[in-house]
Structure formats: structure tokens, C-alpha cells
Amino acid sequence: MTASTPSTDDQEINLEDFETKHRSSPWINRFVFTLSILLAVAHIYINTIATLPELWVSAFHFAGFGALCALLIPASPKWQQSKLALLCDSLIVLALAGMVLYIIFFEDALYARGVTFDTADWIVSSAAVLLSLELIRRTSGWFIPVLILIALSYVVVWGQWLGGMFTFPGLSMETLLYRSFFSTDGMFGSISRISWSFVFMFILFGAFLVKSGAGDFIIDLSRALASKMIGGPGFVAVLGSGLMGSVSGSSVANTVSTGVITIPLMRRAGFPARFAAGIEAAASTGGQLMPPVMGAGAFIMASYTQVSYVTIIGAAAIPALLYFLSVGFFVRVEAKRSKVIATEDDSNIVVSQVLKEGWHHILPLGVLVTLLVQGFTPTYAAGLSIIAVILASFLSKKHKMGPVAILDAMAQGAKNMSTTAVLLIGIGLVVNVISTTGVGNTFSLLITDWAGGSLFFTIVLVAIASLILGMGLPVTASYIVLGTLSAPALFNLISESQLVDMIASGTLPETAHAIFMLVDPGVMSALAQGMPIDQAQALVAQVPNDFKGMLMDQALGAEHVAMILVTAHMIIFWLSQDSNVTPPVCLTAFAAAAIAKTPPMLTGMTAWKLAKGLYIVPLLMAYTQLIGGDAETLMRLCFFGVFGLYALVAAMEGYLEDKLSIPFRVLALAAAVLMLWPNLDIWLQAIGLGVFLVLFILGNRSYRAAA
């Protein structure tokens, strides 16, 4: 670590400014430290060796991390030093432990009674749900508990009062509590399983990487690679945040850990303070889009789509790179405009020196990727990669991980997991309501109806919904709720859009023709020759819903249909990130503003502008084969996509190597549209590229002449 790089302790102190305030006393710290280590060891054992019932494991997972939250976070910040509040929270810890024991020892008795509750069942299940709400309120605020209460009351109270599509006859409170607590559908369902397996193991892996000094290595490597470029400090922020995000998966932690270095560097180089903060916020938001961790999104997506984790992160890689390039283009444009041509980095870091001192940090990531590609489960791969981190650390002069460092990393990983664990378990209650009542399918039909069957307007509606939900929900929770509600609608529209294109172009496989004989035998000859788009759309609309799934598999292929489902979820996951950089609630931008000492709301607006890739790239996913396409298709999309994004940035900023006049700005926008518009002939895209290159060359000459 160089002299100018803030220490890990400094970064943690800065991060605490944006987190919930914790209790702190010598004995609480010791107890929490010990409990955290025990939880980490238990979860490693569960994920590698043990064969325990999932219900027991999920209950233990909730109780353990719920206990950490109860001890660390009082019911009110005013009660941090209150002994009475601590006593009450200690009773909560005991209640959580009792809940686990009750499930282990009395679950069979419930089934022996024919799933009829007795008094103890009522008390324990009700207390578990209420404790979940309270712990989430402490860690994430009121929004999620209120959302859960609305969902639960819909099932037993007011759903039957509604008319129309959303009416629900209702369930008894006993049935609701059974499904919420004793079954594997509610608190301890699939979301909980993802939490105690994939999410925990990768968060623990990230904690070990940070403890081994990988964070310092990533920042130093970014500075060595990018600091001497035009607008170097800005590119350090983009590159460093992308690499750090592949480890941490947390946008706020990403902003603080890299921003304490990059924001002062950018300001010193001549970037405006608000732009510097906005770049760091936009780049750090991309950390949740960058494989392999993706802020737990990849694991949840794999569970929802039943597509392998390796396939998910492979599909996510190219869109993530396009996003970071789009942010980088803003950096270059602003660097030229602000005359930030070259900067001197006082650390004098060179790539060879950084790699010589820290090359061993790459080994654990190599082990992780190799194991995943070879077909090992993500939890097993993460476990072996943690061992690889420890072994690789002994190749370092400064960060050898002895017993103390290993225990510290385990404790830090467990503490990092605590708020995520209680949140995901609570969100399981909402997911259970959505699946039980069928409101997800109803909502999807409603979105399709509101959008008039338009894929574009459906994406717009999902983006608006994600922004509203993101004001109160963390990104992962927002994705879970939106994915459950709107992924079916997006999937159907994207599938039908591609099917219509095949029919219009006359490329529909022969195997899919038979279904259309049931619809309109007269179109069989036209299917081989192609037809106008509107006629193809009308033909697809006539296919009964019961046959559409079969038609999609025959026309597109089961593997491609699976990738369309991944595309739908990836679009929702991307749109769920916008609350990080969009006012009025944009915690990532606020964290960057605190470092840059700029107005938070104005910084949020700047970050929102710089993060436009969050909207452009999902549109490319929806209308092209950016996910699931063959190598030739992906090369073409990436080639024209990169230049198209650059042209779009130039049009937005009115600057490309030099200031653009209004006519040239319009030309830049036209070039961007030609290169980014889906399914255009390649010669039209080539014209757009030619226009962009001419503007670039003219701007470069003008800039040099004025220098």
C-alpha cells in the first residue's frame, strides 16, 4: 500500500458515516466478535459438509444474524447507551434462539396434529414474523416492514374487499402463519436458502480478499493503469470501482473505499467537484453489475430462472463493460472540456511494481473462475477460493493472514452479512404472498395492458416502478419484488418480439409451422416468404396462450428461450440500480457528495446523468441479442455499441474533442441512433460510425489548433 493510499481503517471510518449507528462497548464487541466467528464457521460447515434440513438451516441463519442485528443496532439511536434497551435486545436474542429450538423439536408435533396450531405454535410463529419486521426496521427503515404488513394483510383481510383483477378470497391467519414460518415458502423459502448459501459464502470471500490487501492492490493497479491517461483520475475511479465492485458488490462501500482516493485526485487534476463525485457514484453503482458477485443479484437470478450461475455471470459481463465504457466516455469529454490533459500522481506507481508486489491477489479470483467454469457449485468454489486467499497471502510481504487475520476476516464477513440476511428473509414473506395469491401474474398482465403490448413502454413502466420502490427498498430487495411481479410480462414481450421478427423475415423454422395451421391455414405459404411486421404481429396474437410456450420452444429453441428469461431478469436488475444515483434517495451519490463536499441533491442529478448506461444498455438487451447471441452477433453489437454510446455522450454534452455546434450535435445524435438502433442493416450502422469518426477528427483538429 502506498503512502498516499488511505488505510483500511480510514475507509471503514468513512463508511460508518453512511451506515446505521451501532452499539459499541468492550464486552458487546467481544461477544459480537465471538458470535460472528461462530456463525461464519457454522455456515462454512453447513455449505460444505453438513446435510441438515433446509428449514432448520434457514431458521438458524435468521436467528444468528438477527441476534447480531439486535445486539449491534438498538431500537432507537437514542438508546445506544441504554442498559434497559440492551436488556430487551438480549431477550430478543434468547427469543430467536428459542425459535430455532422450537422448529427443531416441535415441528413433527405440528404435523402429528394435522397441521393444527396449538397456543405455542401461534406464539412462536407470530413472534418470528414480528421480530423479522422489527429487525428490518432497525437496519433498513420503515418502508419494508410496512410493505410486508400490507402484503400479509392483503392475504387475510382486505384482498377479499377488492374487486376486479386483484380480488383474493383470503386465507386464515393460521394458514398464513404456517406458510410464513413452518413451510419452505415464506421466511425460510428459496430467498433464505440463497442467503445462507451463495450470498453468505461470497460476502465472506470478499471479506477475506479485503483483509488480504486485495482492495489496496485493486486501487493501486487502477492508478498505475489509468492515472497518466487524459483525465486519468476519472478513469482510475471507473476502473477501480469496476474491479472493486467485482469483489464487494456494495455500491456505497465501493464509493467510500475508492472515492476517498479518486475524488481528491480528480479535483486536484481540475475536474469540477460535483462531476468528480458524480463519476465516483456512477462508477460505483456499476460495481453491482460487474460479475462475479453482483450484490447477490446473480444468485437470486440463477434461482429464479433455473439457469446456472456461470451462465448468469457470463451473460452479465459484456453489458457491464458497456456500462463502464459509457461512464468513461463522460470522463474523457469532461477532461478535454476542463483541460485535464495529464496529471501527476504523487504515488509514482507503475504497473510492473504493482503486479510484482500484488500479483498473488489474482490467484484466488483465478481459482474461483476456474472452479465455476469446471462446473463446481458456487458455494464450493467460494469455499476453496477462501482457502486460496489465505494461501496466496503468504506470498505477500505485508498482508500474511495468520490466525488473527483469519478470525478478523470471518468476523467481518459475518457482520457484513447481518443486515442482508434479515432483509432477504423478510422479503421472503412478500414473495410468498405474491406466489400464493397469483398477484404476480395479475401485475404482469396489468403492465402489459397499460403499455398497450409495447415492449418499450413496458420497460419504461418497470423503470418508474423500480425508482419508486428504490426510494424505500435496497437494490437487492427491489429486484426481488420487481422480478417476481414484472419478469413474466417482459419475458413474454421479448419472446414475442423475436418471434415476430422471425416470421416477418421468413426465417421461422419448419417445426414451428404446424401450430399456425391451427390458427390460419392460409398463411402457411407466407410463412416461408415473410410478411409485414404488423401482419406478423396479428398472426402471433391469434395463437392461444396454451400453445405459445410450445411455439416459443419450437421457433426459438429451449436454450434461447432460457436466455430470454435471463434477459428479462437482467433488465429488471439493471433498472433496480437507478435508485443509487437518482434523487431524492440516492445513497451512493450522497456518500460521494460527502467526500467531495458538494450539495447532495445536485450531486445526485449529476450522477443520474452520468449513469445513463443504466437505461441504454437494458434497451439493447431487450431489442438485440446482447445476451445469448452468437460470437459474430456479439462482436457486431459491441463494436457499434461502444461507438454509439460515445456518440450519445457527445450529443448529450455538446462536446466531442471540442465543443459541438448545434448542427454537429444533431449529427452526433443521429450517428448514435444509427449505431444503437436494433436490427438495422450494417451499412446504415457503418454510415453512423463514419459520421461519428468525421466529427471526432474535426473536433480533435479544432482542439489542437486552439491549444
PDB file of C-alpha atoms in Angstrom, residues 404-586:
ATOM      1  CA  VAL A 404      -5.767 -13.411  13.992  1.00  0.00           C
ATOM      2  CA  ALA A 405      -6.309 -12.060  10.471  1.00  0.00           C
ATOM      3  CA  ILE A 406      -8.371 -15.126   9.540  1.00  0.00           C
ATOM      4  CA  LEU A 407     -10.610 -14.670  12.581  1.00  0.00           C
ATOM      5  CA  ASP A 408     -10.946 -10.950  11.825  1.00  0.00           C
ATOM      6  CA  ALA A 409     -11.976 -11.714   8.230  1.00  0.00           C
ATOM      7  CA  MET A 410     -14.545 -14.276   9.389  1.00  0.00           C
ATOM      8  CA  ALA A 411     -15.999 -11.848  11.911  1.00  0.00           C
ATOM      9  CA  GLN A 412     -16.114  -9.007   9.384  1.00  0.00           C
ATOM     10  CA  GLY A 413     -17.787 -11.204   6.779  1.00  0.00           C
ATOM     11  CA  ALA A 414     -20.487 -12.253   9.259  1.00  0.00           C
ATOM     12  CA  LYS A 415     -21.120  -8.651  10.334  1.00  0.00           C
ATOM     13  CA  ASN A 416     -21.304  -7.552   6.698  1.00  0.00           C
ATOM     14  CA  MET A 417     -23.909 -10.259   6.139  1.00  0.00           C
ATOM     15  CA  SER A 418     -26.152  -9.460   9.102  1.00  0.00           C
ATOM     16  CA  THR A 419     -28.359  -6.741   7.582  1.00  0.00           C
ATOM     17  CA  THR A 420     -28.556  -8.553   4.235  1.00  0.00           C
ATOM     18  CA  ALA A 421     -29.665 -11.777   5.926  1.00  0.00           C
ATOM     19  CA  VAL A 422     -32.577 -10.295   7.867  1.00  0.00           C
ATOM     20  CA  LEU A 423     -33.631  -8.269   4.824  1.00  0.00           C
ATOM     21  CA  LEU A 424     -33.723 -11.237   2.458  1.00  0.00           C
ATOM     22  CA  ILE A 425     -35.620 -13.384   4.961  1.00  0.00           C
ATOM     23  CA  GLY A 426     -38.212 -10.641   5.443  1.00  0.00           C
ATOM     24  CA  ILE A 427     -38.593 -10.168   1.680  1.00  0.00           C
ATOM     25  CA  GLY A 428     -39.387 -13.881   1.547  1.00  0.00           C
ATOM     26  CA  LEU A 429     -42.714 -13.020   3.195  1.00  0.00           C
ATOM     27  CA  VAL A 430     -43.608 -10.691   0.314  1.00  0.00           C
ATOM     28  CA  VAL A 431     -42.545 -13.251  -2.292  1.00  0.00           C
ATOM     29  CA  ASN A 432     -44.714 -15.852  -0.538  1.00  0.00           C
ATOM     30  CA  VAL A 433     -47.757 -13.559  -0.755  1.00  0.00           C
ATOM     31  CA  ILE A 434     -47.117 -12.848  -4.434  1.00  0.00           C
ATOM     32  CA  SER A 435     -46.863 -16.559  -5.300  1.00  0.00           C
ATOM     33  CA  THR A 436     -49.765 -17.608  -3.046  1.00  0.00           C
ATOM     34  CA  THR A 437     -52.236 -15.050  -4.372  1.00  0.00           C
ATOM     35  CA  GLY A 438     -51.129 -15.043  -8.011  1.00  0.00           C
ATOM     36  CA  VAL A 439     -50.801 -11.262  -7.879  1.00  0.00           C
ATOM     37  CA  GLY A 440     -47.533 -11.517  -9.834  1.00  0.00           C
ATOM     38  CA  ASN A 441     -49.280 -12.807 -12.946  1.00  0.00           C
ATOM     39  CA  THR A 442     -52.035 -10.241 -12.469  1.00  0.00           C
ATOM     40  CA  PHE A 443     -49.496  -7.432 -12.194  1.00  0.00           C
ATOM     41  CA  SER A 444     -47.701  -8.642 -15.322  1.00  0.00           C
ATOM     42  CA  LEU A 445     -50.976  -8.632 -17.266  1.00  0.00           C
ATOM     43  CA  LEU A 446     -51.713  -5.151 -15.934  1.00  0.00           C
ATOM     44  CA  ILE A 447     -48.311  -3.820 -17.019  1.00  0.00           C
ATOM     45  CA  THR A 448     -48.797  -5.304 -20.482  1.00  0.00           C
ATOM     46  CA  ASP A 449     -52.245  -3.726 -20.683  1.00  0.00           C
ATOM     47  CA  TRP A 450     -51.025  -0.298 -19.545  1.00  0.00           C
ATOM     48  CA  ALA A 451     -48.163  -0.446 -22.043  1.00  0.00           C
ATOM     49  CA  GLY A 452     -50.520  -1.455 -24.833  1.00  0.00           C
ATOM     50  CA  GLY A 453     -48.389  -4.522 -25.550  1.00  0.00           C
ATOM     51  CA  SER A 454     -45.375  -2.295 -26.269  1.00  0.00           C
ATOM     52  CA  LEU A 455     -42.042  -3.660 -25.053  1.00  0.00           C
ATOM     53  CA  PHE A 456     -40.566  -0.153 -24.845  1.00  0.00           C
ATOM     54  CA  PHE A 457     -43.345   1.269 -22.693  1.00  0.00           C
ATOM     55  CA  THR A 458     -43.275  -1.847 -20.522  1.00  0.00           C
ATOM     56  CA  ILE A 459     -39.597  -1.175 -19.802  1.00  0.00           C
ATOM     57  CA  VAL A 460     -40.440   2.454 -19.046  1.00  0.00           C
ATOM     58  CA  LEU A 461     -43.125   1.364 -16.560  1.00  0.00           C
ATOM     59  CA  VAL A 462     -40.724  -1.086 -14.906  1.00  0.00           C
ATOM     60  CA  ALA A 463     -38.111   1.691 -14.665  1.00  0.00           C
ATOM     61  CA  ILE A 464     -40.620   4.009 -12.972  1.00  0.00           C
ATOM     62  CA  ALA A 465     -41.696   1.249 -10.584  1.00  0.00           C
ATOM     63  CA  SER A 466     -38.058   0.442  -9.757  1.00  0.00           C
ATOM     64  CA  LEU A 467     -37.344   4.073  -8.977  1.00  0.00           C
ATOM     65  CA  ILE A 468     -40.362   4.321  -6.660  1.00  0.00           C
ATOM     66  CA  LEU A 469     -39.534   1.044  -4.905  1.00  0.00           C
ATOM     67  CA  GLY A 470     -35.876   2.036  -4.724  1.00  0.00           C
ATOM     68  CA  MET A 471     -36.761   5.023  -2.536  1.00  0.00           C
ATOM     69  CA  GLY A 472     -37.505   2.595   0.276  1.00  0.00           C
ATOM     70  CA  LEU A 473     -36.025  -0.749  -0.733  1.00  0.00           C
ATOM     71  CA  PRO A 474     -32.356  -1.679  -1.103  1.00  0.00           C
ATOM     72  CA  VAL A 475     -31.345  -2.720  -4.607  1.00  0.00           C
ATOM     73  CA  THR A 476     -31.476  -6.480  -3.988  1.00  0.00           C
ATOM     74  CA  ALA A 477     -34.921  -6.328  -2.385  1.00  0.00           C
ATOM     75  CA  SER A 478     -36.198  -4.040  -5.138  1.00  0.00           C
ATOM     76  CA  TYR A 479     -35.016  -6.529  -7.765  1.00  0.00           C
ATOM     77  CA  ILE A 480     -36.673  -9.464  -5.957  1.00  0.00           C
ATOM     78  CA  VAL A 481     -40.043  -7.711  -5.755  1.00  0.00           C
ATOM     79  CA  LEU A 482     -39.929  -6.330  -9.303  1.00  0.00           C
ATOM     80  CA  GLY A 483     -38.598  -9.571 -10.745  1.00  0.00           C
ATOM     81  CA  THR A 484     -41.435 -11.521  -9.162  1.00  0.00           C
ATOM     82  CA  LEU A 485     -44.047  -9.043 -10.390  1.00  0.00           C
ATOM     83  CA  SER A 486     -42.916  -7.978 -13.843  1.00  0.00           C
ATOM     84  CA  ALA A 487     -40.418 -10.516 -15.233  1.00  0.00           C
ATOM     85  CA  PRO A 488     -43.196 -12.658 -16.806  1.00  0.00           C
ATOM     86  CA  ALA A 489     -44.524  -9.652 -18.739  1.00  0.00           C
ATOM     87  CA  LEU A 490     -41.072  -8.691 -20.034  1.00  0.00           C
ATOM     88  CA  PHE A 491     -40.260 -12.287 -20.915  1.00  0.00           C
ATOM     89  CA  ASN A 492     -43.441 -12.692 -22.950  1.00  0.00           C
ATOM     90  CA  LEU A 493     -42.976  -9.411 -24.809  1.00  0.00           C
ATOM     91  CA  ILE A 494     -39.309 -10.043 -25.656  1.00  0.00           C
ATOM     92  CA  SER A 495     -40.111 -13.591 -26.803  1.00  0.00           C
ATOM     93  CA  GLU A 496     -42.985 -12.410 -28.982  1.00  0.00           C
ATOM     94  CA  SER A 497     -40.877  -9.579 -30.400  1.00  0.00           C
ATOM     95  CA  GLN A 498     -38.210 -12.029 -31.558  1.00  0.00           C
ATOM     96  CA  LEU A 499     -40.841 -14.433 -32.870  1.00  0.00           C
ATOM     97  CA  VAL A 500     -42.469 -11.637 -34.889  1.00  0.00           C
ATOM     98  CA  ASP A 501     -39.076 -10.702 -36.380  1.00  0.00           C
ATOM     99  CA  MET A 502     -38.539 -14.317 -37.466  1.00  0.00           C
ATOM    100  CA  ILE A 503     -41.990 -14.536 -39.080  1.00  0.00           C
ATOM    101  CA  ALA A 504     -41.572 -11.172 -40.815  1.00  0.00           C
ATOM    102  CA  SER A 505     -38.184 -12.161 -42.235  1.00  0.00           C
ATOM    103  CA  GLY A 506     -39.348 -15.636 -43.309  1.00  0.00           C
ATOM    104  CA  THR A 507     -36.839 -17.449 -41.072  1.00  0.00           C
ATOM    105  CA  LEU A 508     -39.337 -19.287 -38.845  1.00  0.00           C
ATOM    106  CA  PRO A 509     -38.215 -22.949 -38.508  1.00  0.00           C
ATOM    107  CA  GLU A 510     -40.358 -25.557 -40.245  1.00  0.00           C
ATOM    108  CA  THR A 511     -41.027 -27.273 -36.909  1.00  0.00           C
ATOM    109  CA  ALA A 512     -42.973 -24.203 -35.741  1.00  0.00           C
ATOM    110  CA  HIS A 513     -45.241 -24.008 -38.802  1.00  0.00           C
ATOM    111  CA  ALA A 514     -47.653 -26.683 -37.615  1.00  0.00           C
ATOM    112  CA  ILE A 515     -49.084 -24.571 -34.797  1.00  0.00           C
ATOM    113  CA  PHE A 516     -50.106 -21.858 -37.289  1.00  0.00           C
ATOM    114  CA  MET A 517     -52.183 -24.396 -39.192  1.00  0.00           C
ATOM    115  CA  LEU A 518     -54.497 -24.342 -36.179  1.00  0.00           C
ATOM    116  CA  VAL A 519     -54.685 -20.550 -36.342  1.00  0.00           C
ATOM    117  CA  ASP A 520     -54.868 -19.752 -40.059  1.00  0.00           C
ATOM    118  CA  PRO A 521     -54.020 -22.473 -42.607  1.00  0.00           C
ATOM    119  CA  GLY A 522     -53.988 -19.834 -45.336  1.00  0.00           C
ATOM    120  CA  VAL A 523     -50.747 -18.248 -44.090  1.00  0.00           C
ATOM    121  CA  MET A 524     -48.593 -21.362 -44.488  1.00  0.00           C
ATOM    122  CA  SER A 525     -47.106 -20.241 -47.815  1.00  0.00           C
ATOM    123  CA  ALA A 526     -46.484 -16.723 -46.485  1.00  0.00           C
ATOM    124  CA  LEU A 527     -44.535 -18.094 -43.501  1.00  0.00           C
ATOM    125  CA  ALA A 528     -41.738 -19.262 -45.782  1.00  0.00           C
ATOM    126  CA  GLN A 529     -41.574 -15.949 -47.658  1.00  0.00           C
ATOM    127  CA  GLY A 530     -42.017 -13.439 -44.835  1.00  0.00           C
ATOM    128  CA  MET A 531     -44.623 -10.754 -44.312  1.00  0.00           C
ATOM    129  CA  PRO A 532     -45.031  -7.192 -42.998  1.00  0.00           C
ATOM    130  CA  ILE A 533     -44.390  -6.685 -39.280  1.00  0.00           C
ATOM    131  CA  ASP A 534     -47.992  -5.696 -38.478  1.00  0.00           C
ATOM    132  CA  GLN A 535     -49.307  -8.825 -40.191  1.00  0.00           C
ATOM    133  CA  ALA A 536     -46.821 -10.986 -38.262  1.00  0.00           C
ATOM    134  CA  GLN A 537     -47.900  -9.353 -35.005  1.00  0.00           C
ATOM    135  CA  ALA A 538     -51.566 -10.011 -35.770  1.00  0.00           C
ATOM    136  CA  LEU A 539     -50.754 -13.642 -36.569  1.00  0.00           C
ATOM    137  CA  VAL A 540     -48.908 -14.188 -33.277  1.00  0.00           C
ATOM    138  CA  ALA A 541     -51.762 -12.529 -31.378  1.00  0.00           C
ATOM    139  CA  GLN A 542     -54.124 -15.204 -32.699  1.00  0.00           C
ATOM    140  CA  VAL A 543     -52.114 -18.067 -31.161  1.00  0.00           C
ATOM    141  CA  PRO A 544     -53.880 -19.343 -27.999  1.00  0.00           C
ATOM    142  CA  ASN A 545     -51.906 -18.763 -24.807  1.00  0.00           C
ATOM    143  CA  ASP A 546     -51.835 -22.501 -24.122  1.00  0.00           C
ATOM    144  CA  PHE A 547     -49.802 -23.026 -27.300  1.00  0.00           C
ATOM    145  CA  LYS A 548     -47.467 -20.030 -27.064  1.00  0.00           C
ATOM    146  CA  GLY A 549     -44.958 -21.746 -24.800  1.00  0.00           C
ATOM    147  CA  MET A 550     -44.677 -24.669 -27.208  1.00  0.00           C
ATOM    148  CA  LEU A 551     -44.404 -22.253 -30.143  1.00  0.00           C
ATOM    149  CA  MET A 552     -41.580 -20.345 -28.479  1.00  0.00           C
ATOM    150  CA  ASP A 553     -39.607 -23.533 -27.801  1.00  0.00           C
ATOM    151  CA  GLN A 554     -40.051 -24.731 -31.390  1.00  0.00           C
ATOM    152  CA  ALA A 555     -39.287 -21.385 -33.010  1.00  0.00           C
ATOM    153  CA  LEU A 556     -36.538 -20.076 -30.762  1.00  0.00           C
ATOM    154  CA  GLY A 557     -35.231 -23.222 -29.096  1.00  0.00           C
ATOM    155  CA  ALA A 558     -35.429 -24.070 -25.391  1.00  0.00           C
ATOM    156  CA  GLU A 559     -31.901 -22.775 -24.715  1.00  0.00           C
ATOM    157  CA  HIS A 560     -32.600 -19.430 -26.353  1.00  0.00           C
ATOM    158  CA  VAL A 561     -35.919 -19.124 -24.515  1.00  0.00           C
ATOM    159  CA  ALA A 562     -33.994 -19.602 -21.250  1.00  0.00           C
ATOM    160  CA  MET A 563     -31.654 -16.772 -22.242  1.00  0.00           C
ATOM    161  CA  ILE A 564     -34.645 -14.534 -22.974  1.00  0.00           C
ATOM    162  CA  LEU A 565     -35.809 -15.191 -19.410  1.00  0.00           C
ATOM    163  CA  VAL A 566     -32.323 -14.228 -18.197  1.00  0.00           C
ATOM    164  CA  THR A 567     -32.575 -11.084 -20.339  1.00  0.00           C
ATOM    165  CA  ALA A 568     -35.885 -10.115 -18.719  1.00  0.00           C
ATOM    166  CA  HIS A 569     -34.443 -10.537 -15.234  1.00  0.00           C
ATOM    167  CA  MET A 570     -31.191  -8.772 -16.168  1.00  0.00           C
ATOM    168  CA  ILE A 571     -33.136  -5.752 -17.450  1.00  0.00           C
ATOM    169  CA  ILE A 572     -35.058  -5.562 -14.169  1.00  0.00           C
ATOM    170  CA  PHE A 573     -31.864  -5.992 -12.164  1.00  0.00           C
ATOM    171  CA  TRP A 574     -30.201  -3.149 -14.059  1.00  0.00           C
ATOM    172  CA  LEU A 575     -33.175  -0.840 -13.692  1.00  0.00           C
ATOM    173  CA  SER A 576     -33.242  -1.610  -9.953  1.00  0.00           C
ATOM    174  CA  GLN A 577     -29.853   0.082  -9.639  1.00  0.00           C
ATOM    175  CA  ASP A 578     -31.118   3.523 -10.619  1.00  0.00           C
ATOM    176  CA  SER A 579     -32.164   4.434  -7.074  1.00  0.00           C
ATOM    177  CA  ASN A 580     -28.444   4.522  -6.201  1.00  0.00           C
ATOM    178  CA  VAL A 581     -27.947   7.605  -8.357  1.00  0.00           C
ATOM    179  CA  THR A 582     -31.420   9.120  -8.764  1.00  0.00           C
ATOM    180  CA  PRO A 583     -32.748  11.776  -6.344  1.00  0.00           C
ATOM    181  CA  PRO A 584     -34.454  12.105  -3.967  1.00  0.00           C
ATOM    182  CA  VAL A 585     -32.980   8.957  -2.369  1.00  0.00           C
ATOM    183  CA  CYS A 586     -29.560   8.133  -3.827  1.00  0.00           C
TER     184      CYS A 586
END
